PDB file of C-alpha atoms and ligand atoms in Angstrom:
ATOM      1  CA  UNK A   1       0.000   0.000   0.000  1.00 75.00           C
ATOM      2  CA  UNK A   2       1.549   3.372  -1.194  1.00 95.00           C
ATOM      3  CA  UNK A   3       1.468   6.039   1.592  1.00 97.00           C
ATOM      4  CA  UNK A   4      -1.282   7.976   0.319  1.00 98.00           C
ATOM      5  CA  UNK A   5      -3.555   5.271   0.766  1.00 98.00           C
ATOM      6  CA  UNK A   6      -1.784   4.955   4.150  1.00 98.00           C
ATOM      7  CA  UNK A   7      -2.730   8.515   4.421  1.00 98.00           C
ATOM      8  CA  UNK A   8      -6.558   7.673   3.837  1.00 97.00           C
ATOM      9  CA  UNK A   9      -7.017   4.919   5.404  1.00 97.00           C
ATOM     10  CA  UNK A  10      -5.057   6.549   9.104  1.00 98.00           C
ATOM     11  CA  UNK A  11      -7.452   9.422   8.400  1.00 96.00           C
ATOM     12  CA  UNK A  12     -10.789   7.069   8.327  1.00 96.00           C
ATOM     13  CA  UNK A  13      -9.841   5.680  11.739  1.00 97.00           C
ATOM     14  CA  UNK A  14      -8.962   8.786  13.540  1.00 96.00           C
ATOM     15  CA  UNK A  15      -5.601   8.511  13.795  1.00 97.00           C
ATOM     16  CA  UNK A  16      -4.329  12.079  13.599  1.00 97.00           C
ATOM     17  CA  UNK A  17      -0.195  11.405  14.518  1.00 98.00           C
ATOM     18  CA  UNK A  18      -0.363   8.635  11.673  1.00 98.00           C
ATOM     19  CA  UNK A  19      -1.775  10.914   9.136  1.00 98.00           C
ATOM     20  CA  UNK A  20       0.554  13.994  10.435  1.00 97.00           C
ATOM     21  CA  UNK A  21       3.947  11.170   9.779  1.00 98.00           C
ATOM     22  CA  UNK A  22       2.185  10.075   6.284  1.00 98.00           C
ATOM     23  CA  UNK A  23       1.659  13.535   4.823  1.00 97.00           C
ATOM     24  CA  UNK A  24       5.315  14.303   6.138  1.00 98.00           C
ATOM     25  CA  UNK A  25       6.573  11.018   4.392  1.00 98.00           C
ATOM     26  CA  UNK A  26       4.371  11.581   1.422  1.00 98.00           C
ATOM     27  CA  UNK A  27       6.094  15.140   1.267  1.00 97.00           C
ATOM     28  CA  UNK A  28       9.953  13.863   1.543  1.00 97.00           C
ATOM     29  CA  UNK A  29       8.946  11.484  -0.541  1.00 97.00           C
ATOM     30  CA  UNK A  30       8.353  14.268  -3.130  1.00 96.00           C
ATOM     31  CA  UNK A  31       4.722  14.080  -3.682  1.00 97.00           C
ATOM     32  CA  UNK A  32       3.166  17.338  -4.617  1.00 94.00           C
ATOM     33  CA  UNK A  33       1.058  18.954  -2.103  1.00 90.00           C
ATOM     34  CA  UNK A  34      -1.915  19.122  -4.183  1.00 87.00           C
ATOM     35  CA  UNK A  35      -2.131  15.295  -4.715  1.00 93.00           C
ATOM     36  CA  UNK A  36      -1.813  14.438  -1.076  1.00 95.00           C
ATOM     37  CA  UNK A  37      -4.464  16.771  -0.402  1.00 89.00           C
ATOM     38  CA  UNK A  38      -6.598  15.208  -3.120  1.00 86.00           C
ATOM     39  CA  UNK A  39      -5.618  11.953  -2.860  1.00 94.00           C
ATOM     40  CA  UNK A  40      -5.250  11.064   0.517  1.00 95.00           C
ATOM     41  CA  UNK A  41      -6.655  13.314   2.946  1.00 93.00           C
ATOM     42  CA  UNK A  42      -9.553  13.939   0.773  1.00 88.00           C
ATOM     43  CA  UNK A  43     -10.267  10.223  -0.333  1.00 93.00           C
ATOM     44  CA  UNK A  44     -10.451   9.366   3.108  1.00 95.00           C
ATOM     45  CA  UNK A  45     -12.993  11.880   4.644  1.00 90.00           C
ATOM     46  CA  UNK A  46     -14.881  11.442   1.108  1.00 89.00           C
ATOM     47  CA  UNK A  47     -15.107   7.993   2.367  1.00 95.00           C
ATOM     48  CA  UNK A  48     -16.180   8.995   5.810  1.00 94.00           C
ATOM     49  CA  UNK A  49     -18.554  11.262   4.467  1.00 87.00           C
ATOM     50  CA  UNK A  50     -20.274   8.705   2.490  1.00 92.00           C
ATOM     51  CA  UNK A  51     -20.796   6.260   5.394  1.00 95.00           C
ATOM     52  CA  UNK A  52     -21.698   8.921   7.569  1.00 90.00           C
ATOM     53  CA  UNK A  53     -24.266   9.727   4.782  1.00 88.00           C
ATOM     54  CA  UNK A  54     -25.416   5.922   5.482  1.00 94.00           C
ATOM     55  CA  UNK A  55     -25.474   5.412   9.038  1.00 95.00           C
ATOM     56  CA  UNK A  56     -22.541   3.342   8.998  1.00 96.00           C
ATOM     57  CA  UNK A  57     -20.327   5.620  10.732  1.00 95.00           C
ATOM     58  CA  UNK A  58     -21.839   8.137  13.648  1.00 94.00           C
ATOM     59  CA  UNK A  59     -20.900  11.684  14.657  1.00 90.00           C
ATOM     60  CA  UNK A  60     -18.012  10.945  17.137  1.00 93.00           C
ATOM     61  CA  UNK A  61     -16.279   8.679  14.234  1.00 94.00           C
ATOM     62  CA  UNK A  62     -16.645  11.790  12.534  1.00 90.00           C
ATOM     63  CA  UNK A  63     -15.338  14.149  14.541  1.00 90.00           C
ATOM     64  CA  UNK A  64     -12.112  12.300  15.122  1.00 94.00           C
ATOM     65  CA  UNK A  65     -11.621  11.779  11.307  1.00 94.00           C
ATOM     66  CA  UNK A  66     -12.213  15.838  10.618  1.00 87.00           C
ATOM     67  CA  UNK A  67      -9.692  16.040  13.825  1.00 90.00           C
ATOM     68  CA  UNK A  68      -7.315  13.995  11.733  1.00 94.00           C
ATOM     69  CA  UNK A  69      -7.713  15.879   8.642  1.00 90.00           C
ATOM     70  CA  UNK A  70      -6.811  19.396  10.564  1.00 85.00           C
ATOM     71  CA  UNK A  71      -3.869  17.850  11.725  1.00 92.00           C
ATOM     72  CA  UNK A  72      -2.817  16.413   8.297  1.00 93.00           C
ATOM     73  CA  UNK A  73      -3.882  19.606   6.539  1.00 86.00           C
ATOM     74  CA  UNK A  74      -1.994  21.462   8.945  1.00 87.00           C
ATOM     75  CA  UNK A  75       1.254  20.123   7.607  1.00 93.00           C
ATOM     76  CA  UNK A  76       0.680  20.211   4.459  1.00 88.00           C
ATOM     77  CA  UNK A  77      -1.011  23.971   4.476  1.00 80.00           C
ATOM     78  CA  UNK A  78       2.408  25.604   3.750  1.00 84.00           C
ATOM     79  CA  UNK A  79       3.322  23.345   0.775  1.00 86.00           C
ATOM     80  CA  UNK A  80      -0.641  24.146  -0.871  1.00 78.00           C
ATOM     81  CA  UNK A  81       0.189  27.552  -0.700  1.00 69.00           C
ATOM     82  CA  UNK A  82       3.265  27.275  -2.068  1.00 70.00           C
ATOM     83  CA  UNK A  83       1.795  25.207  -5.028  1.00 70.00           C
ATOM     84  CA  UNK A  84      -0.496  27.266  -5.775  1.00 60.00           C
ATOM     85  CA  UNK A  85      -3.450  25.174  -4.980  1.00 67.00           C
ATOM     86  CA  UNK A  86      -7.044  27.185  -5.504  1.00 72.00           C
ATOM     87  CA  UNK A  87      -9.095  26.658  -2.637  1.00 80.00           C
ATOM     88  CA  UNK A  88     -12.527  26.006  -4.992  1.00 90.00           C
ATOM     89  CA  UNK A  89     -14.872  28.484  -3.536  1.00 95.00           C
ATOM     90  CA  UNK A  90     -15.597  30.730  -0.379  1.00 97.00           C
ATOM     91  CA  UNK A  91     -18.706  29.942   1.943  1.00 98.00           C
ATOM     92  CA  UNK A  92     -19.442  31.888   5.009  1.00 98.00           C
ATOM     93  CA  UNK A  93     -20.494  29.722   8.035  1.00 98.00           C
ATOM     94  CA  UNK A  94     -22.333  29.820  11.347  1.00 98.00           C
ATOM     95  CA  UNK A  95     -24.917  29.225  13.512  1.00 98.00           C
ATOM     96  CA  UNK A  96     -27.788  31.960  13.790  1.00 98.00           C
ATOM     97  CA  UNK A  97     -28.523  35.056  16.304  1.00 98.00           C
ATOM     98  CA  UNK A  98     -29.640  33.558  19.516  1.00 98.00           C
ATOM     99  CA  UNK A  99     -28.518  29.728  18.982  1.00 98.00           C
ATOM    100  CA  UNK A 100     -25.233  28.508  20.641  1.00 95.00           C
ATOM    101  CA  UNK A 101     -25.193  24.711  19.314  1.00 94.00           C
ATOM    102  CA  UNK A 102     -22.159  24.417  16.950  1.00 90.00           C
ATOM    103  CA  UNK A 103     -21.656  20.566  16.757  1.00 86.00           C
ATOM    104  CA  UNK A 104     -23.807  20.189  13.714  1.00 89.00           C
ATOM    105  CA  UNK A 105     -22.341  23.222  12.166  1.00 93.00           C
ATOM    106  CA  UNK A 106     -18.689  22.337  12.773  1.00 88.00           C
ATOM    107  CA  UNK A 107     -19.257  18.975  11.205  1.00 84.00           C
ATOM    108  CA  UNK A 108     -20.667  20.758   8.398  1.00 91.00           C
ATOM    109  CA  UNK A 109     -17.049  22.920   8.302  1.00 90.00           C
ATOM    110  CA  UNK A 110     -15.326  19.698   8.049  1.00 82.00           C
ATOM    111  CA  UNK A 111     -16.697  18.289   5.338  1.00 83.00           C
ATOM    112  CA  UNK A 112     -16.830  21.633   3.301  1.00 89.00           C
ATOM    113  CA  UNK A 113     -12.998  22.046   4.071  1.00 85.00           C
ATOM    114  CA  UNK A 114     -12.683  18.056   3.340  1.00 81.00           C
ATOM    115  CA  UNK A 115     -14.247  19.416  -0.358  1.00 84.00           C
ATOM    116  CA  UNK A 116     -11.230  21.475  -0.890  1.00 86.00           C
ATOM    117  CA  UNK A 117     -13.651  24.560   0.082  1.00 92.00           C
ATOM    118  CA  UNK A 118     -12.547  27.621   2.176  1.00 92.00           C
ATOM    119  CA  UNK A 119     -14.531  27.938   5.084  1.00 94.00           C
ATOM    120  CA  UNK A 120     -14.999  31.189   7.050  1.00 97.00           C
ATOM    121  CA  UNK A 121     -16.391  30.124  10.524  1.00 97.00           C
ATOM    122  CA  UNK A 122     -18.323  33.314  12.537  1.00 98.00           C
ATOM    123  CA  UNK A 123     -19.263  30.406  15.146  1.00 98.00           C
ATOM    124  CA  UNK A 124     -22.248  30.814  16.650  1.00 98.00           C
ATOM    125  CA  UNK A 125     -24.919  33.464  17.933  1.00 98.00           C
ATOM    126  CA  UNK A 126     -23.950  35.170  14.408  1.00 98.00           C
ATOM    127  CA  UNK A 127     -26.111  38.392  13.733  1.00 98.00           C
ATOM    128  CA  UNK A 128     -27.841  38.774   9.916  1.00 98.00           C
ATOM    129  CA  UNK A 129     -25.585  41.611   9.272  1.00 98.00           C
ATOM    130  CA  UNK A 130     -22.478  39.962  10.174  1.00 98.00           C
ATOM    131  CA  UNK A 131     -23.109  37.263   7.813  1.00 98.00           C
ATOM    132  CA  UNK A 132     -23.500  40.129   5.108  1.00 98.00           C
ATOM    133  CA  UNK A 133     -20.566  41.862   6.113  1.00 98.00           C
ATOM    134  CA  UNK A 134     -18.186  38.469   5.902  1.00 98.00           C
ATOM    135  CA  UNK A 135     -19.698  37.834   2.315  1.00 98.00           C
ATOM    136  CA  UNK A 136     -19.066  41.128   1.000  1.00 98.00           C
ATOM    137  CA  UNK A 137     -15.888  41.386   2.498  1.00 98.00           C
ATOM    138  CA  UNK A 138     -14.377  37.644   0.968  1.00 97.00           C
ATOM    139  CA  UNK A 139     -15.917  37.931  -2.181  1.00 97.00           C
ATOM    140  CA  UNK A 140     -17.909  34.557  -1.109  1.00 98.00           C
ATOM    141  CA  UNK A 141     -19.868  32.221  -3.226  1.00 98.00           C
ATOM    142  CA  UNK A 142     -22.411  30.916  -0.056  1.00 98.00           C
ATOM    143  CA  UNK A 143     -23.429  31.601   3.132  1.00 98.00           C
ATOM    144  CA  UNK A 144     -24.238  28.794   5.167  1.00 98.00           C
ATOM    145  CA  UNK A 145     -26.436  28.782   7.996  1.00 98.00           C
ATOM    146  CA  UNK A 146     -27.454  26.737  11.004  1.00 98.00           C
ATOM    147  CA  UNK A 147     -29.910  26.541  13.225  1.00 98.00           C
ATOM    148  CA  UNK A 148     -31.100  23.682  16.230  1.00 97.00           C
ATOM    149  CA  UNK A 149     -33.889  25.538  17.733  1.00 98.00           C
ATOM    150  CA  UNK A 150     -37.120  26.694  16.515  1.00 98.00           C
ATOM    151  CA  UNK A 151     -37.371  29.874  18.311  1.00 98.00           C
ATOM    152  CA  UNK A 152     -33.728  30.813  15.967  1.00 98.00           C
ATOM    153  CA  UNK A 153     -34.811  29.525  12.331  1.00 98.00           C
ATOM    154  CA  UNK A 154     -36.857  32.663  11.598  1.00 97.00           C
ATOM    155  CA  UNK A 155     -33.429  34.399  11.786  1.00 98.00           C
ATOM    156  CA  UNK A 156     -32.947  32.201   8.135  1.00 98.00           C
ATOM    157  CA  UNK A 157     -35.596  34.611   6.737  1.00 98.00           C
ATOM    158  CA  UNK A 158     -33.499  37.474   7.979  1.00 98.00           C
ATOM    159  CA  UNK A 159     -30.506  36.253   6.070  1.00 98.00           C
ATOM    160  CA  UNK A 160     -32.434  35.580   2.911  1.00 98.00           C
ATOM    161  CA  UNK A 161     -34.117  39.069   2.710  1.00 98.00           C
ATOM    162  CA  UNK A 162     -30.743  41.136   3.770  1.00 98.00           C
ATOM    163  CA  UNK A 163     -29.064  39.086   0.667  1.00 98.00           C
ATOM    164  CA  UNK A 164     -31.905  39.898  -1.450  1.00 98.00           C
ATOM    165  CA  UNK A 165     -32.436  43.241  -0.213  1.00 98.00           C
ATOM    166  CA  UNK A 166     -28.565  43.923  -1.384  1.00 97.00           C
ATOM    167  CA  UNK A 167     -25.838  43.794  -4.054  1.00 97.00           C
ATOM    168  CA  UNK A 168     -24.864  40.110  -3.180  1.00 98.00           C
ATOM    169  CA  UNK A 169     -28.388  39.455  -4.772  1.00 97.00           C
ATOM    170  CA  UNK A 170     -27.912  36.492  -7.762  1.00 95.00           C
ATOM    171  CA  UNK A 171     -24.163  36.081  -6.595  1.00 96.00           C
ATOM    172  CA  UNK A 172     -24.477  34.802  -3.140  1.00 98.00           C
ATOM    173  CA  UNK A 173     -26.242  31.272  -2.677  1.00 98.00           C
ATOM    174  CA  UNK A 174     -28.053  31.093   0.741  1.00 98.00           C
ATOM    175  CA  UNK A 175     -27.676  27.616   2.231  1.00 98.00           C
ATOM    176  CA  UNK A 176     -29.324  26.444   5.286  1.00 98.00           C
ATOM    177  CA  UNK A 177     -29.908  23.474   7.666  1.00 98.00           C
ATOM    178  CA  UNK A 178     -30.199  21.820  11.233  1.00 98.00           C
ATOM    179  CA  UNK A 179     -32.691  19.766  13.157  1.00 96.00           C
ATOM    180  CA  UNK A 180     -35.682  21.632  13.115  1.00 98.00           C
ATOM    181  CA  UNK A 181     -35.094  23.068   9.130  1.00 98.00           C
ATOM    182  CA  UNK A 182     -37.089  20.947   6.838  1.00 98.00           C
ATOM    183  CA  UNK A 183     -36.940  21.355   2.431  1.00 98.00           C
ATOM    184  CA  UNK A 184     -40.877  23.258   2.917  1.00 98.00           C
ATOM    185  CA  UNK A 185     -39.178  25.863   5.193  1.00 98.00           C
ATOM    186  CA  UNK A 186     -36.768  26.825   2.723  1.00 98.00           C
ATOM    187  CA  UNK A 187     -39.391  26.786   0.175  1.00 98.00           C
ATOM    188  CA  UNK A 188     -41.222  28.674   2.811  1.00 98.00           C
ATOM    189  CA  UNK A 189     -38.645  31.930   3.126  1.00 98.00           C
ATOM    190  CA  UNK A 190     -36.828  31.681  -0.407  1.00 98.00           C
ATOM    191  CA  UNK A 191     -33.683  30.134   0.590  1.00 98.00           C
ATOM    192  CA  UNK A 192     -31.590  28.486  -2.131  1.00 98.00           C
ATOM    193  CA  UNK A 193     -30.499  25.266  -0.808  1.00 98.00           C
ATOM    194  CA  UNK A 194     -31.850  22.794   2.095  1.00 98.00           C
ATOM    195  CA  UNK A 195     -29.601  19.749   3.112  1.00 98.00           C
ATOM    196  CA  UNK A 196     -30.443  17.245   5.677  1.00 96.00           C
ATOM    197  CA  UNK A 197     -27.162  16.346   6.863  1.00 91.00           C
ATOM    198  CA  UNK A 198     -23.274  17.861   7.151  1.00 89.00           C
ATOM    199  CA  UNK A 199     -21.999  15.475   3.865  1.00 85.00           C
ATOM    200  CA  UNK A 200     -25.153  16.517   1.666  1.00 94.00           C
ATOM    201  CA  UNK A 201     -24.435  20.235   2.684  1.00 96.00           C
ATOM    202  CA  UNK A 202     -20.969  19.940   1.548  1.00 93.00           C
ATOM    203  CA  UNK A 203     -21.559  18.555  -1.979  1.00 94.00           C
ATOM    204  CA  UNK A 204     -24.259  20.952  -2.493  1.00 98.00           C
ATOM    205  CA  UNK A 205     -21.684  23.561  -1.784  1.00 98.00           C
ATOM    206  CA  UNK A 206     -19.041  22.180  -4.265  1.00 95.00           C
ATOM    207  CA  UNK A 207     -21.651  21.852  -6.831  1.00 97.00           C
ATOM    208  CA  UNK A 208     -22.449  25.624  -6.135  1.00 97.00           C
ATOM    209  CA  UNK A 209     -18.725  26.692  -6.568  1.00 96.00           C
ATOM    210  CA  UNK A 210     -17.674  24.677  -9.474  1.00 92.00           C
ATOM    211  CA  UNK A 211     -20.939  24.892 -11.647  1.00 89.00           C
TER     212      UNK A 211
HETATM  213 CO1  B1M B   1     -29.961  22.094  23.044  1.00 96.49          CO
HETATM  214  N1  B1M B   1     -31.781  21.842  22.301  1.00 96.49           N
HETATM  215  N2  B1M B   1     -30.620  23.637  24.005  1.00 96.49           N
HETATM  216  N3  B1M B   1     -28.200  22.083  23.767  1.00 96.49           N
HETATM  217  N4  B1M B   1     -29.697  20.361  22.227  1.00 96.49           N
HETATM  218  C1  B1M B   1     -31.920  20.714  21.280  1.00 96.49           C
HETATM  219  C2  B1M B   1     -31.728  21.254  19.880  1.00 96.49           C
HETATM  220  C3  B1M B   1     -33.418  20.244  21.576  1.00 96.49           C
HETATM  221  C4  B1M B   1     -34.094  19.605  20.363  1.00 96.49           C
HETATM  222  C5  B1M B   1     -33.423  19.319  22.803  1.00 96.49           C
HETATM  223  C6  B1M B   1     -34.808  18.877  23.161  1.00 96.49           C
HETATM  224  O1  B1M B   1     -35.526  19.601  23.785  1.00 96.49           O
HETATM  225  N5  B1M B   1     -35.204  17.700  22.764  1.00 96.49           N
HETATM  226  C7  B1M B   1     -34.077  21.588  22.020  1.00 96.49           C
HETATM  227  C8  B1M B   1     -34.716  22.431  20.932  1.00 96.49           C
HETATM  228  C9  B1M B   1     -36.215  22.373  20.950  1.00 96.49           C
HETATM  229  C10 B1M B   1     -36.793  23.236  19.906  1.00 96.49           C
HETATM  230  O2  B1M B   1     -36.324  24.248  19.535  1.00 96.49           O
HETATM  231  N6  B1M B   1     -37.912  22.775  19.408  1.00 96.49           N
HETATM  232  C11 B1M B   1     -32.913  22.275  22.708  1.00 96.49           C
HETATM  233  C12 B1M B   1     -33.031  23.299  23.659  1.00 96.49           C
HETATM  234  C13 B1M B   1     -34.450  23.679  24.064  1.00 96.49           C
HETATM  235  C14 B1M B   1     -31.924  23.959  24.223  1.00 96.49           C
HETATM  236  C15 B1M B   1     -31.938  25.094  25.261  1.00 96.49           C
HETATM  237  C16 B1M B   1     -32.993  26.170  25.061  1.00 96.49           C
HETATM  238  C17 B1M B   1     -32.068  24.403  26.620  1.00 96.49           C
HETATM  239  C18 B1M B   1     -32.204  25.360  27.787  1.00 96.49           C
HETATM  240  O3  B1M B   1     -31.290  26.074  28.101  1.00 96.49           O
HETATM  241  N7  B1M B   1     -33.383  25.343  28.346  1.00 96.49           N
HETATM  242  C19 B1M B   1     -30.514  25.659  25.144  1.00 96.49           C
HETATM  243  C20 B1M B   1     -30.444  26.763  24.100  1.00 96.49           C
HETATM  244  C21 B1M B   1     -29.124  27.435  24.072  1.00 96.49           C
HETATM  245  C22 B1M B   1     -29.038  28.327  22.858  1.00 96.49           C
HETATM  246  O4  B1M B   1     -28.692  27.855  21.819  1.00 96.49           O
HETATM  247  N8  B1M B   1     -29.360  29.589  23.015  1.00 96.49           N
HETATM  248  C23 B1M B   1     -29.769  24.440  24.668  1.00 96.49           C
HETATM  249  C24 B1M B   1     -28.445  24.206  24.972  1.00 96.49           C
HETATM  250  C25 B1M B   1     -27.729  23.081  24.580  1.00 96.49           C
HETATM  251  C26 B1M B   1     -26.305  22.754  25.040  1.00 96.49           C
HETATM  252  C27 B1M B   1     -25.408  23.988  25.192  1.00 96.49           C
HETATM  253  C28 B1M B   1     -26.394  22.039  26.344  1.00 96.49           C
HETATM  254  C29 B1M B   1     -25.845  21.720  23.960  1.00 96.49           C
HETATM  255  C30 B1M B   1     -25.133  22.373  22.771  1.00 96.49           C
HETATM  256  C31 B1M B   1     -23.638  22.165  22.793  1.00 96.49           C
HETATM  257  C32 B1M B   1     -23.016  22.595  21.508  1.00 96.49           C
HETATM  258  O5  B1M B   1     -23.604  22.606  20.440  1.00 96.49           O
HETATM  259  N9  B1M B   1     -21.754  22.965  21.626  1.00 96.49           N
HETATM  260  C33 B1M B   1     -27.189  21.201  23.473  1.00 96.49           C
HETATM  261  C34 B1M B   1     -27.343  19.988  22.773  1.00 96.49           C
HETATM  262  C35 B1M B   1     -26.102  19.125  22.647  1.00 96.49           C
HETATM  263  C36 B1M B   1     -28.598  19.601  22.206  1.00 96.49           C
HETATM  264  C37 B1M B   1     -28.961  18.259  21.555  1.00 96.49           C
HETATM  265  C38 B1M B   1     -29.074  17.242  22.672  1.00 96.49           C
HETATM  266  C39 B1M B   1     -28.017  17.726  20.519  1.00 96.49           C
HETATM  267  C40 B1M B   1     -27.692  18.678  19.390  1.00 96.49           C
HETATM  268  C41 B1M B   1     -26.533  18.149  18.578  1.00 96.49           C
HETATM  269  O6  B1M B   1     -25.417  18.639  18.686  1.00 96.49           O
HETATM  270  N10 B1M B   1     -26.775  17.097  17.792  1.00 96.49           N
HETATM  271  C42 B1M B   1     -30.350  18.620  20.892  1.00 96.49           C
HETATM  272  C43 B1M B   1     -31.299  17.451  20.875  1.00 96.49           C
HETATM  273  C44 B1M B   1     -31.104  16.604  19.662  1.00 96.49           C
HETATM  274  O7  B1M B   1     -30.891  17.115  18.573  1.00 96.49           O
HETATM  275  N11 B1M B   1     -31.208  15.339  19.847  1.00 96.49           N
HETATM  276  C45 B1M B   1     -30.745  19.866  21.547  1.00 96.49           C
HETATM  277  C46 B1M B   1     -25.732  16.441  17.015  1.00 96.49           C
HETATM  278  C47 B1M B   1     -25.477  17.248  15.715  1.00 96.49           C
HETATM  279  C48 B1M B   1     -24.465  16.516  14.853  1.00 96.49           C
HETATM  280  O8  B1M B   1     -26.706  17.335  15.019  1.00 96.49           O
HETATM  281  O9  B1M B   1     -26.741  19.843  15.059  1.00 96.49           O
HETATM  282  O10 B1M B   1     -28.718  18.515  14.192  1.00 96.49           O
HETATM  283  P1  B1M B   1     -27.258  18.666  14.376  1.00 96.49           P
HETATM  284  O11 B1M B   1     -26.581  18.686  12.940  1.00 96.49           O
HETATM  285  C49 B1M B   1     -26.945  17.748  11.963  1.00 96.49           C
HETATM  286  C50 B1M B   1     -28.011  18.247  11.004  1.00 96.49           C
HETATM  287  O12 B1M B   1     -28.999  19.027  11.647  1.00 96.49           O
HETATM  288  C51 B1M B   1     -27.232  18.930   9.938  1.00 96.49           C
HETATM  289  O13 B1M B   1     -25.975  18.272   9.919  1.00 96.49           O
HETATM  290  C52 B1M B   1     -25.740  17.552  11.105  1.00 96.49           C
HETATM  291  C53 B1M B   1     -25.604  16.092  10.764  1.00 96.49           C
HETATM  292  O14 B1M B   1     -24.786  15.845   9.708  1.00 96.49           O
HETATM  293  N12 B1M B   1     -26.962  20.352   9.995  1.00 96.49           N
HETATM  294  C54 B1M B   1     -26.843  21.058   8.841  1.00 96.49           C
HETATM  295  C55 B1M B   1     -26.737  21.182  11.023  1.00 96.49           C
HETATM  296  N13 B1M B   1     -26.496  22.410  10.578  1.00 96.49           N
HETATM  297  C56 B1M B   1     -26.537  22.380   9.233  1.00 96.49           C
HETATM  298  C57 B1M B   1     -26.349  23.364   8.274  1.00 96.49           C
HETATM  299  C58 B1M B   1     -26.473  23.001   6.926  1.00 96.49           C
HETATM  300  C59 B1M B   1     -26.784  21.711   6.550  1.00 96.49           C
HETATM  301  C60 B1M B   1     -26.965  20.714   7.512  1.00 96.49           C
HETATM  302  O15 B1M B   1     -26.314  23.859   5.908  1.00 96.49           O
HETATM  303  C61 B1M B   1     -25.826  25.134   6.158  1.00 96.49           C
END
C-alpha cells in the first residue's frame, strides 16, 4: 500500500499522529502537495462522508476523522500555498442570532474544508448583518447557515431578505440546515439550498462553486 492510501485509510480511523507522519513522508517522498491533499486526505474523509451519509459511521467517528484531517492539513497547508493550490470556492459559516449549538455546524465545516472549500467560521450566535458583512468582504460564493432551535430559524428569513435586499443578490447562494429546518421551510422563506445532513451540505456547496 503506497502512503497515500496509508494517508486515507489513518485518516478514516482517527488517527491524527499517523496521518501527520504520512503527509510528512508523502512530502519527503516528493509528492506534490496538491495530490496528497486530493488523494489522501480527501479520499479518506470522502469515504467517511459517504458512510456517515449511510449510518454506517456516527458523529463521534466523525469528529475524530475531521480532527485527523486538521492535523494532516496542517502540515501540508504551507506546501498548498506554495503550489499554488485554488481553494474552490468561499462559503461563510455559522450558527444563527440567539442559537449557541455548533456541533452540527462544525461537522458541516469539516466536510466543506474536506471538499477542498474555504470555510470562514463566525461560530455561533452570528447576527444577519455579520453574515452580510463576511460575504461582501471575501468575495464569497455561499453563506451557510445553522440553526437547532425553533425559536432561531426565523433568523434564516433574515438572512435571505438582507441578501436579497442587497448587491450580493444572484451572486451569493443562501444555504441552510439543522434539526428543526425541513426542504418546505426553505421553500417557505426563499432560501436556495436545504440539506439534511453535514456530507449533503458539503456537496451541495461544491456543486455551487464549481458549476
Ligand atoms: Co440544546 N436543544 N438547548 N443544547 N440540544 C436541542 C436542539 C433540543 C431539540 C433538545 C430537546 O428539547 N429535545 C431543544 C430544541 C427544541 C426546539 O427548539 N424545538 C434544545 C433546547 C431547548 C436547548 C436550550 C434552550 C435548553 C435550555 O437552556 N433550556 C438551550 C439553548 C441554548 C441556545 O442555543 N441559546 C440548549 C443548549 C444546549 C447545550 C449547550 C447544552 C448543547 C449544545 C452544545 C453545543 O452545540 N456545543 C445542546 C445539545 C447538545 C442539544 C442536543 C441534545 C443535541 C444537538 C446536537 O449537537 N446534535 C439537541 C437534541 C437533539 O438534537 N437530539 C438539543 C448532534 C449534531 C451533529 O446534530 O446539530 O442537528 P445537528 O446537525 C446535523 C443536522 O442538523 C445537519 O448536519 C448535522 C448532521 O450531519 N446540519 C446542517 C446542522 N447544521 C446544518 C447546516 C447546513 C446543513 C446541515 O447547511 C448550512
Amino acid at each position: 500500500m503506497g502512503v497515500l492510501e496509508d494517508i486515507s485509510s489513518w485518516l478514516q480511523q482517527g488517527r491524527a499522529p499517523k496521518v501527520k507522519m504520512c503527509v510528512q513522508q508523502a512530502l519527503d517522498e516528493g509528492i506534490p502537495a496538491g495530490e496528497i491533499l486530493e488523494h489522501g486526505l480527501l479520499d479518506g474523509m470522502n469515504i467517511i462522508g459517504a458512510k456517515f451519509k449511510n449510518n454506517e459511521v456516527f458523529v463521534p467517528e466523525v469528529l475524530i476523522a475531521a480532527r485527523a484531517m486538521t492535523k494532516g492539513i496542517e502540515v501540508l497547508r504551507p506546501y498548498l500555498v506554495a503550489d499554488g493550490v485554488e481553494e474552490k470556492g468561499t462559503v461563510i459559516l455559522g450558527t444563527v442570532k440567539g442559537d449557541l449549538h455548533d456541533i452540527g455546524k462544525n461537522l458541516v465545516r469539516m466536510m466543506m474544508e474536506g471538499k477542498g472549500l474555504k470555510v470562514i467560521d463566525l461560530g455561533v450566535d452570528v447576527s444577519v448583518e455579520k453574515f452580510i458583512e463576511a460575504a461582501r468582504e471575501n468575495n464569497a460564493q455561499i453563506i451557510a447557515c445553522s440553526a437547532l432551535l425553533t425559536t432561531t430559524m426565523g433568523e434564516m428569513r433574515d438572512i435571505v431578505e438582507a441578501v436579497n435586499a442587497s448587491e450580493l443578490k444572484g451572486n451569493v447562494k443562501v444555504m441552510i440546515g439543522g434539526a428543526p429546518i425541513t426542504q418546505s421551510f426553505c421553500d417557505q422563506i426563499g432560501a436556495d439550498r436545504y440539506t439534511p445532513d453535514a456530507a449533503s451540505a458539503a456537496d451541495v456547496a461544491l456543486e455551487i462553486c464549481t458549476a
